[in-house]
Amino acid sequence: MSQLEIAFRAFGMTGAICLFATAAWASEADPTFSGKIGQYQKNSTPSWPTPATAPQGAPNVVLVLLDDVGFGAASTFGGPVRTPAFEQLAAQGLRYNQFHTTAVCSPTRAALLSGRNHHRVGFGVAGGESGFPGYNFEWKQSAGSIAEVLHLNGYSTSAFGKWHNTPIWEINPVGPFDHWPTSLGFDYFYGFMGGEMSQWEPMLYRNTQPVSPPADDPAYILNHDLANDAIHWIHSHDAVAPDRPYFLYFASGGTHSPHHVPKEWIDKYRGQFDQGWDRLREEIFARQQKLGVIPANAELTPRPDALPAWSSLSTDQQKLASRQMEVYAGFLAETDAEVGRVIAAAQQGPHGDNTIVIYIMGDNGASSEGGLGGSDRDLAEFFMGVPADDIKTQLARSGDLGSRAYDNHFASGWSWGLDAPFQWMKQVASHLGGTRNPMVVSWPDRIKDQGGLRSQFTHVVDVAPTLYEVIGIQPPESIGGVKQMSLDGVSFASSFTDAKVPDAHTSQYFEIMGNRAMYKDGWIASARHELPWMTLPQRKEDFENDQWELYNLNEDYSQAHDLANADPDKLKELQALFDSEAKRNDVYPIGLGMPKPGGNGAPSLVGDRKDFTYYADSDAIPPMAGPMLLGSHSITVDLVVPGKGAEGVIFADGGRYGGVVLYVKKGRLIYENNFFGKSRDVIAAASLLPPGQHRIAYEYTRQDAKFWGGGRGTLSIDGKTVAKAKIPQVGMPYAFGSLDIGRERGSPISPDYQLPFTFTGTIEKLEIHLGPPALEQAVKAPASD
């Protein structure tokens, strides 16, 4: 007799149907469900999904990464800048004096947060993305981040400050957001998305939404804001889930240019750098020897011939350079103080002793990108090749360095000085001045050798596997159905309890913008390419002409003695190993890693579009997500002026250090071109803009085909020309601003109004048309001279 017949005789037709339906429901339920499902809850047994939980006793993790800080900058490692938070952490933890980064920001961050070599993750460069696997700037799904792994293992996760690991074409109000922090394992993000940011007037995001700092707070400074937000997150987390561990990533924008810091911090270092970079470097080296943070036999490497001696500078040059360094020192000191506040909040929490703090003093060596003389218009001059102002002009305004008025950076000599005792600086992945940064690790529950020194070879890729080991987890084989690539890093957890443990990480390649090296068992082969302070248009791709050097770091801590001629076989061995590692890690094809005139076919929301339409309620649009107004174009606006008149920003594209704005002030229609903060061109109507509905327009005809070449601009109201003038030069909208309709966010393009300067009329629609030869002329490269 079948089961159906038995059920039918026992329960009748209806009962048999219900019985078999219940069995079907149970069979189709979630396979992880361990309860019982009946027709009604009264005859069912619930069972809840098991939440992800961290291993018993898992520690909190605070990971701190500063920006553009040389090995010899902080007092903890012999530097001239007092860093009490770093010192205090070192006194209760361990100092690592052979820790390595990649030599540039985004690659270091990708390697740090993934545990994989930066090219494998897609970050061979920090800008100038190209369509090759190692350089496309798209974080690979197969390279799950620390945050993703810890989140899957019961951790709360948060990130604060600089991100700079999202493709520029995805930084916009509509996404996709697949490569934003909140899609890479972080529950919460507050910070900025680009490589650098104004400390006074930042463009910020909370998760994926743009937010603006208070425009009416003259004391606002980004480092303090980031620290406040991180502390708030810690306190909220400890109030709600004190027994759930957390991972907090704090990556301040300090001390990347612009070197912005309140005056009281600068004043602490007044007159302390008049001795110049040559003497400063010697002073740092002497302190490093006294502190024991370098081996007793370490040597101070000489100044490169391409860098000027301090004594060769004029008096004015020395005065300006000294001031630049005072500003930088204040910036680093202030950054460390804010980091200290975050660390204190974590250590004062309910599990303070069971909190690992990893504080990395820099994502690369000190930066020489200010040029030989320094700059107060850094991005324009270094990246765009715009000539710097003369020394007397810069010196006259140097008292305001550090303020919101300037995009300032120090002279290249200081970066060399602060990277003592090593050769070179940021970008130069071939030499330790670009790649060796101090690191301190504190964990009161487990690290007992307080103030100890560790000299094992370690690298940013080692942080992730170290955390996985001490927490007691294994990274998953797949995340979200995507098989994960192997880790490149090796745990250095054994060094927490054993100062003499042998190196676990014995082989590592380096490559940034053609600067390349291969480390193996204490030997390193190095090939430098170009001078790191050269403007981008000056650089060449003649990598085959680079000279390889060879060093035995087991005996030569600072790369002072080139052994290439003495041991050519060892050099060939390491060159061959570099080639093998380059192929394995998607390093090829090697390039300058910089934007190319005309673009390279990278994804873009703009593409070949000629027409753009915006409305007054449009979100802030990052400059690179909107049209580039370098060539001929027109801006047409339909608006309504109320009876009492109107004023305010109609259209803005850029910020304080470059951009264009169309606005009404005191009833007059005005167009202003801000050429990288160096010059202003104003076209203003003589008559008032009357009440009523109007169509206003700005038309620009490019007449000079040279890069940054100008043309003629014309303002019209209802088809009638009201003003026109020549525009000598037109630049790009600056990174510290946005494309805005009906108001301006970020920093003001014009000094003649205060943000947000909201338009008091009604903007119905704004249209931009790029007319020939808008893009064709704009892509011509600047001359190499």
PDB file of N, CA and C in Angstrom, residues 304-364:
ATOM      1  N   PRO A 304      71.868  63.700  -4.030  1.00  0.00           N
ATOM      2  CA  PRO A 304      71.988  63.522  -5.478  1.00  0.00           C
ATOM      3  C   PRO A 304      72.491  64.806  -6.138  1.00  0.00           C
ATOM      4  N   ASP A 305      73.271  64.651  -7.196  1.00  0.00           N
ATOM      5  CA  ASP A 305      73.806  65.821  -7.897  1.00  0.00           C
ATOM      6  C   ASP A 305      72.696  66.717  -8.430  1.00  0.00           C
ATOM      7  N   ALA A 306      71.535  66.134  -8.738  1.00  0.00           N
ATOM      8  CA  ALA A 306      70.446  66.919  -9.324  1.00  0.00           C
ATOM      9  C   ALA A 306      69.750  67.822  -8.315  1.00  0.00           C
ATOM     10  N   LEU A 307      69.976  67.586  -7.012  1.00  0.00           N
ATOM     11  CA  LEU A 307      69.395  68.438  -5.978  1.00  0.00           C
ATOM     12  C   LEU A 307      70.383  69.526  -5.596  1.00  0.00           C
ATOM     13  N   PRO A 308      69.942  70.763  -5.464  1.00  0.00           N
ATOM     14  CA  PRO A 308      70.876  71.837  -5.102  1.00  0.00           C
ATOM     15  C   PRO A 308      71.311  71.758  -3.642  1.00  0.00           C
ATOM     16  N   ALA A 309      72.551  72.130  -3.402  1.00  0.00           N
ATOM     17  CA  ALA A 309      73.009  72.283  -2.019  1.00  0.00           C
ATOM     18  C   ALA A 309      72.318  73.491  -1.407  1.00  0.00           C
ATOM     19  N   TRP A 310      72.050  73.416  -0.121  1.00  0.00           N
ATOM     20  CA  TRP A 310      71.406  74.548   0.556  1.00  0.00           C
ATOM     21  C   TRP A 310      72.230  75.820   0.387  1.00  0.00           C
ATOM     22  N   SER A 311      73.533  75.686   0.464  1.00  0.00           N
ATOM     23  CA  SER A 311      74.408  76.860   0.380  1.00  0.00           C
ATOM     24  C   SER A 311      74.379  77.517  -0.994  1.00  0.00           C
ATOM     25  N   SER A 312      73.880  76.798  -1.998  1.00  0.00           N
ATOM     26  CA  SER A 312      73.822  77.368  -3.344  1.00  0.00           C
ATOM     27  C   SER A 312      72.598  78.239  -3.571  1.00  0.00           C
ATOM     28  N   LEU A 313      71.644  78.217  -2.622  1.00  0.00           N
ATOM     29  CA  LEU A 313      70.425  79.003  -2.764  1.00  0.00           C
ATOM     30  C   LEU A 313      70.677  80.454  -2.404  1.00  0.00           C
ATOM     31  N   SER A 314      69.914  81.335  -3.026  1.00  0.00           N
ATOM     32  CA  SER A 314      69.968  82.747  -2.652  1.00  0.00           C
ATOM     33  C   SER A 314      69.316  82.937  -1.283  1.00  0.00           C
ATOM     34  N   THR A 315      69.502  84.093  -0.710  1.00  0.00           N
ATOM     35  CA  THR A 315      68.896  84.379   0.597  1.00  0.00           C
ATOM     36  C   THR A 315      67.387  84.267   0.536  1.00  0.00           C
ATOM     37  N   ASP A 316      66.786  84.810  -0.522  1.00  0.00           N
ATOM     38  CA  ASP A 316      65.324  84.728  -0.663  1.00  0.00           C
ATOM     39  C   ASP A 316      64.869  83.285  -0.824  1.00  0.00           C
ATOM     40  N   GLN A 317      65.604  82.503  -1.587  1.00  0.00           N
ATOM     41  CA  GLN A 317      65.248  81.097  -1.754  1.00  0.00           C
ATOM     42  C   GLN A 317      65.309  80.353  -0.425  1.00  0.00           C
ATOM     43  N   GLN A 318      66.312  80.653   0.368  1.00  0.00           N
ATOM     44  CA  GLN A 318      66.428  80.002   1.667  1.00  0.00           C
ATOM     45  C   GLN A 318      65.295  80.412   2.599  1.00  0.00           C
ATOM     46  N   LYS A 319      64.928  81.696   2.588  1.00  0.00           N
ATOM     47  CA  LYS A 319      63.835  82.161   3.446  1.00  0.00           C
ATOM     48  C   LYS A 319      62.529  81.462   3.071  1.00  0.00           C
ATOM     49  N   LEU A 320      62.261  81.379   1.769  1.00  0.00           N
ATOM     50  CA  LEU A 320      61.029  80.743   1.311  1.00  0.00           C
ATOM     51  C   LEU A 320      61.034  79.257   1.662  1.00  0.00           C
ATOM     52  N   ALA A 321      62.149  78.581   1.408  1.00  0.00           N
ATOM     53  CA  ALA A 321      62.220  77.146   1.687  1.00  0.00           C
ATOM     54  C   ALA A 321      62.085  76.856   3.179  1.00  0.00           C
ATOM     55  N   SER A 322      62.698  77.690   4.014  1.00  0.00           N
ATOM     56  CA  SER A 322      62.574  77.497   5.463  1.00  0.00           C
ATOM     57  C   SER A 322      61.129  77.606   5.906  1.00  0.00           C
ATOM     58  N   ARG A 323      60.432  78.581   5.361  1.00  0.00           N
ATOM     59  CA  ARG A 323      59.018  78.749   5.694  1.00  0.00           C
ATOM     60  C   ARG A 323      58.200  77.541   5.245  1.00  0.00           C
ATOM     61  N   GLN A 324      58.493  77.016   4.066  1.00  0.00           N
ATOM     62  CA  GLN A 324      57.778  75.836   3.583  1.00  0.00           C
ATOM     63  C   GLN A 324      57.928  74.669   4.544  1.00  0.00           C
ATOM     64  N   MET A 325      59.128  74.488   5.066  1.00  0.00           N
ATOM     65  CA  MET A 325      59.370  73.373   5.974  1.00  0.00           C
ATOM     66  C   MET A 325      58.706  73.596   7.325  1.00  0.00           C
ATOM     67  N   GLU A 326      58.663  74.842   7.800  1.00  0.00           N
ATOM     68  CA  GLU A 326      57.948  75.140   9.043  1.00  0.00           C
ATOM     69  C   GLU A 326      56.481  74.735   8.927  1.00  0.00           C
ATOM     70  N   VAL A 327      55.889  75.022   7.772  1.00  0.00           N
ATOM     71  CA  VAL A 327      54.480  74.687   7.551  1.00  0.00           C
ATOM     72  C   VAL A 327      54.296  73.166   7.546  1.00  0.00           C
ATOM     73  N   TYR A 328      55.191  72.486   6.842  1.00  0.00           N
ATOM     74  CA  TYR A 328      55.081  71.020   6.795  1.00  0.00           C
ATOM     75  C   TYR A 328      55.210  70.416   8.197  1.00  0.00           C
ATOM     76  N   ALA A 329      56.174  70.889   8.961  1.00  0.00           N
ATOM     77  CA  ALA A 329      56.376  70.348  10.304  1.00  0.00           C
ATOM     78  C   ALA A 329      55.129  70.533  11.158  1.00  0.00           C
ATOM     79  N   GLY A 330      54.525  71.710  11.070  1.00  0.00           N
ATOM     80  CA  GLY A 330      53.289  71.944  11.814  1.00  0.00           C
ATOM     81  C   GLY A 330      52.178  71.001  11.384  1.00  0.00           C
ATOM     82  N   PHE A 331      52.117  70.723  10.079  1.00  0.00           N
ATOM     83  CA  PHE A 331      51.087  69.837   9.545  1.00  0.00           C
ATOM     84  C   PHE A 331      51.260  68.418  10.086  1.00  0.00           C
ATOM     85  N   LEU A 332      52.492  67.917  10.083  1.00  0.00           N
ATOM     86  CA  LEU A 332      52.722  66.567  10.597  1.00  0.00           C
ATOM     87  C   LEU A 332      52.439  66.498  12.096  1.00  0.00           C
ATOM     88  N   ALA A 333      52.841  67.517  12.833  1.00  0.00           N
ATOM     89  CA  ALA A 333      52.588  67.524  14.273  1.00  0.00           C
ATOM     90  C   ALA A 333      51.093  67.535  14.564  1.00  0.00           C
ATOM     91  N   GLU A 334      50.354  68.347  13.829  1.00  0.00           N
ATOM     92  CA  GLU A 334      48.898  68.418  14.030  1.00  0.00           C
ATOM     93  C   GLU A 334      48.228  67.107  13.639  1.00  0.00           C
ATOM     94  N   THR A 335      48.694  66.486  12.559  1.00  0.00           N
ATOM     95  CA  THR A 335      48.132  65.206  12.130  1.00  0.00           C
ATOM     96  C   THR A 335      48.341  64.142  13.199  1.00  0.00           C
ATOM     97  N   ASP A 336      49.545  64.072  13.749  1.00  0.00           N
ATOM     98  CA  ASP A 336      49.835  63.096  14.798  1.00  0.00           C
ATOM     99  C   ASP A 336      48.956  63.333  16.024  1.00  0.00           C
ATOM    100  N   ALA A 337      48.720  64.592  16.352  1.00  0.00           N
ATOM    101  CA  ALA A 337      47.880  64.899  17.518  1.00  0.00           C
ATOM    102  C   ALA A 337      46.464  64.382  17.320  1.00  0.00           C
ATOM    103  N   GLU A 338      45.927  64.538  16.121  1.00  0.00           N
ATOM    104  CA  GLU A 338      44.564  64.069  15.860  1.00  0.00           C
ATOM    105  C   GLU A 338      44.518  62.542  15.839  1.00  0.00           C
ATOM    106  N   VAL A 339      45.535  61.907  15.287  1.00  0.00           N
ATOM    107  CA  VAL A 339      45.617  60.450  15.355  1.00  0.00           C
ATOM    108  C   VAL A 339      45.650  59.996  16.813  1.00  0.00           C
ATOM    109  N   GLY A 340      46.384  60.727  17.626  1.00  0.00           N
ATOM    110  CA  GLY A 340      46.463  60.391  19.042  1.00  0.00           C
ATOM    111  C   GLY A 340      45.111  60.400  19.727  1.00  0.00           C
ATOM    112  N   ARG A 341      44.254  61.318  19.342  1.00  0.00           N
ATOM    113  CA  ARG A 341      42.904  61.372  19.921  1.00  0.00           C
ATOM    114  C   ARG A 341      42.115  60.113  19.570  1.00  0.00           C
ATOM    115  N   VAL A 342      42.240  59.651  18.330  1.00  0.00           N
ATOM    116  CA  VAL A 342      41.526  58.443  17.906  1.00  0.00           C
ATOM    117  C   VAL A 342      42.061  57.224  18.657  1.00  0.00           C
ATOM    118  N   ILE A 343      43.377  57.102  18.751  1.00  0.00           N
ATOM    119  CA  ILE A 343      43.979  55.972  19.461  1.00  0.00           C
ATOM    120  C   ILE A 343      43.553  55.974  20.928  1.00  0.00           C
ATOM    121  N   ALA A 344      43.531  57.155  21.548  1.00  0.00           N
ATOM    122  CA  ALA A 344      43.135  57.246  22.954  1.00  0.00           C
ATOM    123  C   ALA A 344      41.698  56.777  23.148  1.00  0.00           C
ATOM    124  N   ALA A 345      40.812  57.161  22.235  1.00  0.00           N
ATOM    125  CA  ALA A 345      39.413  56.733  22.340  1.00  0.00           C
ATOM    126  C   ALA A 345      39.296  55.221  22.249  1.00  0.00           C
ATOM    127  N   ALA A 346      40.089  54.619  21.366  1.00  0.00           N
ATOM    128  CA  ALA A 346      40.049  53.156  21.229  1.00  0.00           C
ATOM    129  C   ALA A 346      40.608  52.473  22.469  1.00  0.00           C
ATOM    130  N   GLN A 347      41.708  52.992  22.995  1.00  0.00           N
ATOM    131  CA  GLN A 347      42.356  52.354  24.138  1.00  0.00           C
ATOM    132  C   GLN A 347      41.607  52.587  25.443  1.00  0.00           C
ATOM    133  N   GLN A 348      40.751  53.591  25.470  1.00  0.00           N
ATOM    134  CA  GLN A 348      39.951  53.850  26.667  1.00  0.00           C
ATOM    135  C   GLN A 348      38.633  53.100  26.648  1.00  0.00           C
ATOM    136  N   GLY A 349      38.372  52.351  25.585  1.00  0.00           N
ATOM    137  CA  GLY A 349      37.143  51.593  25.469  1.00  0.00           C
ATOM    138  C   GLY A 349      37.144  50.362  26.347  1.00  0.00           C
ATOM    139  N   PRO A 350      36.056  49.610  26.330  1.00  0.00           N
ATOM    140  CA  PRO A 350      35.929  48.449  27.225  1.00  0.00           C
ATOM    141  C   PRO A 350      36.948  47.340  26.957  1.00  0.00           C
ATOM    142  N   HIS A 351      37.560  47.341  25.764  1.00  0.00           N
ATOM    143  CA  HIS A 351      38.559  46.313  25.450  1.00  0.00           C
ATOM    144  C   HIS A 351      39.855  46.980  24.993  1.00  0.00           C
ATOM    145  N   GLY A 352      40.229  48.037  25.683  1.00  0.00           N
ATOM    146  CA  GLY A 352      41.401  48.801  25.285  1.00  0.00           C
ATOM    147  C   GLY A 352      42.680  47.994  25.242  1.00  0.00           C
ATOM    148  N   ASP A 353      42.896  47.130  26.227  1.00  0.00           N
ATOM    149  CA  ASP A 353      44.124  46.335  26.250  1.00  0.00           C
ATOM    150  C   ASP A 353      44.133  45.272  25.164  1.00  0.00           C
ATOM    151  N   ASN A 354      42.941  44.901  24.702  1.00  0.00           N
ATOM    152  CA  ASN A 354      42.842  43.912  23.625  1.00  0.00           C
ATOM    153  C   ASN A 354      42.568  44.619  22.300  1.00  0.00           C
ATOM    154  N   THR A 355      43.265  45.708  22.086  1.00  0.00           N
ATOM    155  CA  THR A 355      43.146  46.477  20.840  1.00  0.00           C
ATOM    156  C   THR A 355      44.520  46.545  20.191  1.00  0.00           C
ATOM    157  N   ILE A 356      44.618  46.038  18.982  1.00  0.00           N
ATOM    158  CA  ILE A 356      45.842  46.160  18.197  1.00  0.00           C
ATOM    159  C   ILE A 356      45.812  47.507  17.483  1.00  0.00           C
ATOM    160  N   VAL A 357      46.843  48.290  17.670  1.00  0.00           N
ATOM    161  CA  VAL A 357      46.999  49.537  16.922  1.00  0.00           C
ATOM    162  C   VAL A 357      48.240  49.405  16.045  1.00  0.00           C
ATOM    163  N   ILE A 358      48.055  49.539  14.742  1.00  0.00           N
ATOM    164  CA  ILE A 358      49.156  49.550  13.786  1.00  0.00           C
ATOM    165  C   ILE A 358      49.213  50.949  13.192  1.00  0.00           C
ATOM    166  N   TYR A 359      50.288  51.657  13.453  1.00  0.00           N
ATOM    167  CA  TYR A 359      50.435  53.056  13.044  1.00  0.00           C
ATOM    168  C   TYR A 359      51.598  53.099  12.054  1.00  0.00           C
ATOM    169  N   ILE A 360      51.267  53.329  10.781  1.00  0.00           N
ATOM    170  CA  ILE A 360      52.268  53.379   9.715  1.00  0.00           C
ATOM    171  C   ILE A 360      52.517  54.839   9.363  1.00  0.00           C
ATOM    172  N   MET A 361      53.747  55.283   9.551  1.00  0.00           N
ATOM    173  CA  MET A 361      54.097  56.692   9.355  1.00  0.00           C
ATOM    174  C   MET A 361      54.455  56.933   7.884  1.00  0.00           C
ATOM    175  N   GLY A 362      53.397  56.932   7.050  1.00  0.00           N
ATOM    176  CA  GLY A 362      53.582  57.255   5.644  1.00  0.00           C
ATOM    177  C   GLY A 362      53.262  56.110   4.710  1.00  0.00           C
ATOM    178  N   ASP A 363      52.628  56.428   3.586  1.00  0.00           N
ATOM    179  CA  ASP A 363      52.331  55.429   2.560  1.00  0.00           C
ATOM    180  C   ASP A 363      53.437  55.352   1.515  1.00  0.00           C
ATOM    181  N   ASN A 364      54.452  56.170   1.695  1.00  0.00           N
ATOM    182  CA  ASN A 364      55.635  56.212   0.840  1.00  0.00           C
ATOM    183  C   ASN A 364      56.594  57.206   1.477  1.00  0.00           C
TER     184      ASN A 364
END
